[in-house]
Coordinates of C-alpha atoms in Angstrom, one line a residue:
H1348 CA 0.0 0.0 0.1
V1349 CA 1.1 3.6 -0.4
I1350 CA 0.0 7.0 0.8
T1351 CA -2.4 8.4 -2.5
C1352 CA -3.0 12.0 -1.1
I1353 CA -1.9 13.8 1.9
Q1354 CA -2.8 17.1 3.4
A1355 CA -2.5 19.5 6.2
D1356 CA -5.6 21.8 7.3
Y1357 CA -6.1 24.7 10.5
A1358 CA -6.5 22.7 13.3
S1359 CA -9.2 24.5 14.2
K1360 CA -10.9 21.6 11.1
K1361 CA -12.3 18.5 12.6
D1362 CA -11.6 15.9 10.5
S1363 CA -14.4 15.1 9.4
Q1364 CA -14.8 18.4 7.4
C1365 CA -11.7 17.7 5.7
L1366 CA -12.7 14.8 4.3
P1367 CA -14.2 16.0 1.4
A1368 CA -11.0 17.6 0.6
L1369 CA -8.8 14.3 1.0
L1370 CA -12.1 12.1 -1.0
E1371 CA -11.3 14.9 -4.2
G1372 CA -7.5 14.7 -4.4
T1373 CA -7.7 11.1 -3.8
I1374 CA -9.8 11.1 -6.9
A1375 CA -8.4 12.9 -9.1
N1376 CA -4.9 11.4 -8.0
L1377 CA -6.0 7.6 -9.0
K1378 CA -7.8 9.1 -11.5
A1379 CA -4.5 10.5 -13.4
V1380 CA -2.8 7.1 -13.5
G1381 CA -6.6 4.4 -14.0
L1382 CA -8.0 3.4 -11.3
K1383 CA -11.1 4.4 -9.5
V1384 CA -12.2 4.9 -6.0
N1385 CA -14.9 2.8 -4.9
E1386 CA -14.6 2.4 -1.1
V1387 CA -13.4 4.3 1.8
L1388 CA -12.7 3.4 4.6
A1389 CA -11.8 6.1 8.5
D1390 CA -12.5 6.3 11.8
A1391 CA -14.9 8.4 13.5
G1392 CA -13.6 11.5 13.5
Y1393 CA -14.6 11.9 9.7
S1394 CA -18.3 11.3 10.1
S1395 CA -20.6 14.0 9.6
G1396 CA -23.1 14.7 7.7
E1397 CA -21.4 16.6 5.0
A1398 CA -18.7 13.7 4.9
L1399 CA -21.5 11.7 4.1
K1400 CA -23.0 13.8 1.5
T1401 CA -20.2 13.8 -0.2
L1402 CA -19.4 10.0 -0.5
Q1403 CA -23.4 10.0 -2.1
A1404 CA -22.4 12.2 -4.6
K1405 CA -18.8 10.7 -5.3
K1406 CA -20.5 7.5 -5.7
V1407 CA -18.1 5.9 -3.5
T1408 CA -19.6 3.7 -0.7
G1409 CA -18.0 4.7 2.9
Y1410 CA -17.3 3.1 5.8
I1411 CA -17.0 4.8 8.4
P1412 CA -18.3 4.9 12.2
N1413 CA -21.1 6.8 13.1
F1414 CA -20.2 9.7 16.0
G1415 CA -20.8 9.0 19.4
Q1416 CA -24.3 10.8 19.8
Y1417 CA -25.7 8.7 17.2
K1418 CA -28.4 6.8 18.4
P1419 CA -30.2 4.7 15.4
S1420 CA -33.6 4.2 17.7
R1421 CA -35.0 5.7 20.9
E1422 CA -35.8 3.1 22.7
G1423 CA -39.9 3.2 23.6
F1424 CA -40.9 5.1 21.0
R1425 CA -41.1 4.7 17.2
Y1426 CA -40.1 6.9 14.0
Y1427 CA -42.9 6.8 10.8
P1428 CA -40.5 8.0 8.0
G1429 CA -44.0 8.7 6.1
G1430 CA -44.9 11.4 8.1
D1431 CA -42.2 12.5 9.8
Y1432 CA -43.6 12.2 13.4
Y1433 CA -42.7 9.9 16.5
T1434 CA -44.9 7.7 18.7
C1435 CA -44.6 6.8 22.3
S1436 CA -45.2 3.4 23.7
R1437 CA -48.5 4.8 24.9
G1438 CA -49.2 5.8 21.2
V1439 CA -48.9 9.6 21.8
K1440 CA -47.8 11.6 18.4
L1441 CA -44.5 13.7 18.8
P1442 CA -44.7 15.7 15.4
F1443 CA -41.8 17.6 13.9
K1444 CA -41.9 20.9 15.0
R1445 CA -38.2 22.4 13.8
I1446 CA -35.0 22.8 13.0
K1447 CA -32.2 24.6 15.2
D1448 CA -28.2 23.9 15.5
S1449 CA -27.3 22.0 17.8
H1450 CA -24.8 23.9 20.9
D1451 CA -21.8 23.5 19.4
G1452 CA -23.2 24.9 15.9
A1453 CA -22.1 22.3 14.3
Y1454 CA -24.8 19.9 13.5
R1455 CA -28.7 21.3 12.2
M1456 CA -31.0 19.3 14.6
K1457 CA -34.8 18.6 13.7
V1458 CA -37.0 18.8 16.8
Y1459 CA -40.3 16.4 17.8
R1460 CA -42.3 17.2 20.4
S1461 CA -45.3 16.1 22.2
S1462 CA -47.8 18.3 23.4
S1463 CA -48.5 19.0 27.4
R1464 CA -51.7 18.2 27.7
D1465 CA -50.9 13.8 25.9
C1466 CA -47.6 14.3 29.1
R1467 CA -49.7 15.4 31.6
T1468 CA -51.6 12.3 32.8
C1469 CA -49.5 9.8 31.9
P1470 CA -48.5 7.3 33.9
L1471 CA -44.7 7.1 32.9
R1472 CA -43.9 10.8 32.8
K1473 CA -41.6 10.7 35.8
T1474 CA -39.4 8.2 34.3
C1475 CA -40.2 9.2 30.4
I1476 CA -40.2 13.8 31.0
G1477 CA -39.3 14.1 34.7
K1478 CA -40.0 17.5 35.5
S1479 CA -40.2 18.8 32.1
E1480 CA -44.1 19.3 30.6
F1481 CA -43.3 17.5 27.3
K1482 CA -41.8 14.9 25.5
K1483 CA -39.1 16.6 23.2
I1484 CA -36.6 14.1 20.3
E1485 CA -33.7 15.7 18.8
D1486 CA -32.4 13.9 15.2
T1487 CA -29.9 15.5 13.1
V1488 CA -31.3 16.1 9.7
D1489 CA -29.1 13.6 7.5
K1490 CA -30.2 10.8 10.4
S1491 CA -31.1 8.5 7.1
L1492 CA -26.9 8.8 5.9
Y1493 CA -26.6 8.2 9.8
D1494 CA -28.8 5.2 9.4
E1495 CA -27.6 3.8 6.1
M1496 CA -24.5 4.1 7.2
H1497 CA -25.2 2.1 10.2
Q1498 CA -26.6 -0.9 8.9
R1499 CA -23.6 -1.3 6.7
L1500 CA -21.5 -1.6 9.4
Q1501 CA -23.5 -4.9 11.2
T1502 CA -22.1 -6.5 7.8
R1503 CA -19.8 -8.8 7.8
K1504 CA -18.0 -6.8 4.9
A1505 CA -17.9 -4.2 7.2
R1506 CA -15.2 -6.3 10.5
R1507 CA -13.0 -7.1 7.7
M1508 CA -12.6 -3.5 6.3
K1509 CA -12.5 -2.5 10.0
K1510 CA -9.4 -5.1 10.3
L1511 CA -8.0 -3.8 7.1
R1512 CA -8.3 -0.2 8.1
Q1513 CA -6.3 -1.2 11.5
S1514 CA -3.5 -3.3 9.4
T1515 CA -2.7 -0.7 6.4
V1516 CA -3.5 3.1 7.5
E1517 CA -2.8 2.9 11.0
P1518 CA 1.2 1.5 10.3
V1519 CA 1.6 4.5 7.8
I1520 CA 1.0 6.8 10.0
G1521 CA 3.1 5.1 12.5
T1522 CA 5.5 5.1 10.0
L1523 CA 5.5 9.3 8.8
V1524 CA 5.3 9.9 12.8
N1525 CA 7.5 8.4 14.4
Y1526 CA 10.2 7.9 11.5
L1527 CA 9.8 10.6 9.1
G1528 CA 10.0 13.2 11.0
M1529 CA 5.8 14.5 11.0
R1530 CA 5.0 14.6 14.9
R1531 CA 5.6 18.2 14.6
V1532 CA 5.4 20.6 11.7
N1533 CA 7.9 23.8 12.2
T1534 CA 6.9 25.3 8.9
R1535 CA 4.9 28.7 8.9
G1536 CA 1.6 28.8 7.4
I1537 CA -0.5 26.0 5.2
R1538 CA 1.7 26.1 2.0
L1539 CA 4.9 25.2 3.8
A1540 CA 3.1 22.6 5.8
N1541 CA 1.3 20.9 3.0
K1542 CA 5.1 20.7 1.0
C1543 CA 6.3 19.1 4.6
L1544 CA 4.1 16.6 4.8
L1545 CA 4.4 16.2 0.4
M1546 CA 7.6 15.4 0.9
A1547 CA 7.3 12.5 3.7
A1548 CA 4.4 11.1 1.6
V1549 CA 7.1 11.1 -1.1
C1550 CA 9.5 9.2 1.1
Y1551 CA 7.6 6.7 2.2
N1552 CA 6.1 5.8 -1.3
L1553 CA 9.9 5.3 -2.0
K1554 CA 11.1 3.2 0.5
R1555 CA 7.9 0.9 -0.8
L1556 CA 9.9 1.0 -3.8
L1557 CA 12.6 -0.1 -3.3
K1558 CA 11.1 -2.7 -0.8
R1559 CA 9.5 -4.0 -4.1
I1560 CA 12.0 -3.7 -6.7
G1561 CA 14.7 -5.3 -3.6
D1562 CA 11.6 -7.8 -3.5
E1563 CA 12.2 -8.6 -7.5
Q1564 CA 15.7 -9.2 -7.8
K1565 CA 16.4 -10.9 -4.2
N1566 CA 17.4 -13.9 -5.9
T1567 CA 19.1 -11.9 -9.6
G1568 CA 22.0 -11.2 -7.7
K1569 CA 22.3 -8.0 -9.3
P1570 CA 24.2 -5.2 -7.6
L1571 CA 22.5 -2.2 -5.4
A1572 CA 23.4 -0.2 -8.2
N1573 CA 20.5 -1.9 -10.8
L1574 CA 18.5 -1.6 -8.1
L1575 CA 18.9 2.2 -7.7
F1576 CA 18.8 2.4 -12.1
R1577 CA 15.3 1.0 -12.4
L1578 CA 14.4 3.5 -9.5
W1579 CA 15.7 6.9 -11.4
L1580 CA 14.1 4.7 -15.0
H1581 CA 10.3 4.7 -13.3
L1582 CA 10.4 8.2 -11.5
A1583 CA 11.9 9.6 -15.2
Q1584 CA 8.8 8.2 -16.0
Q1585 CA 6.5 9.8 -14.1
A1586 CA 8.7 13.0 -14.7
A1587 CA 8.4 13.2 -18.1
K1588 CA 4.1 12.3 -17.5
S1589 CA 4.0 15.0 -15.7
G1590 CA 6.1 17.1 -18.0
F1591 CA 8.9 17.9 -15.4
A1592 CA 12.3 17.4 -17.8
V1593 CA 14.9 14.9 -16.1
A1594 CA 18.5 15.0 -16.8
D1595 CA 20.4 12.2 -18.5
I1596 CA 22.7 10.4 -16.5
K1597 CA 26.1 9.7 -17.7

């Protein structure tokens, strides 16, 4: 495995806000060599309505655990998508009321609320709403996308994908941090930070390429110079495709 796209972003951004740009870059880079992105694996930090919409728009299947506040169902309540309302175990209806922003402003929430008249004489009042006069349920406006992801993550393939991510992505991050100086980026500005990350990714990919060529040459007994010459030829071909000039070796 190799790094196909890498980028730096501001610390004020969440991982989920960076996913659309990363996906765009990855799709473009792989398209240039005739490859297509069909599936994306990521951890829960990349879960958001915006990220899921981007995957849907690009027709890419995602395997991303939903964020911690997500609830696939509400105990004692049933949702009816046709009428967009909830009902409780006693049949009381909680219709959709309005859309509001979450406390941190990161999500837009749909508010469902019962009538105080329905809850006033309910025998489950204390355990259900406590001192409140009505029952209120809040869901993200993108709940249907989260529900779809939740169902996909229950499959056997999703469990295999999780193990695949842990065995491929995590070691790459560890190598960048521990061996290629990416524990901290000591530059000013996002442009230079991206340059540092790009050079680290190039070093990582060259290391993988050298290992691949070395494995192929292992049984031939050819010297290291031949391995390096093959590497130079590969880089020259890639540079020529990109329009860069490569000096001749004498």
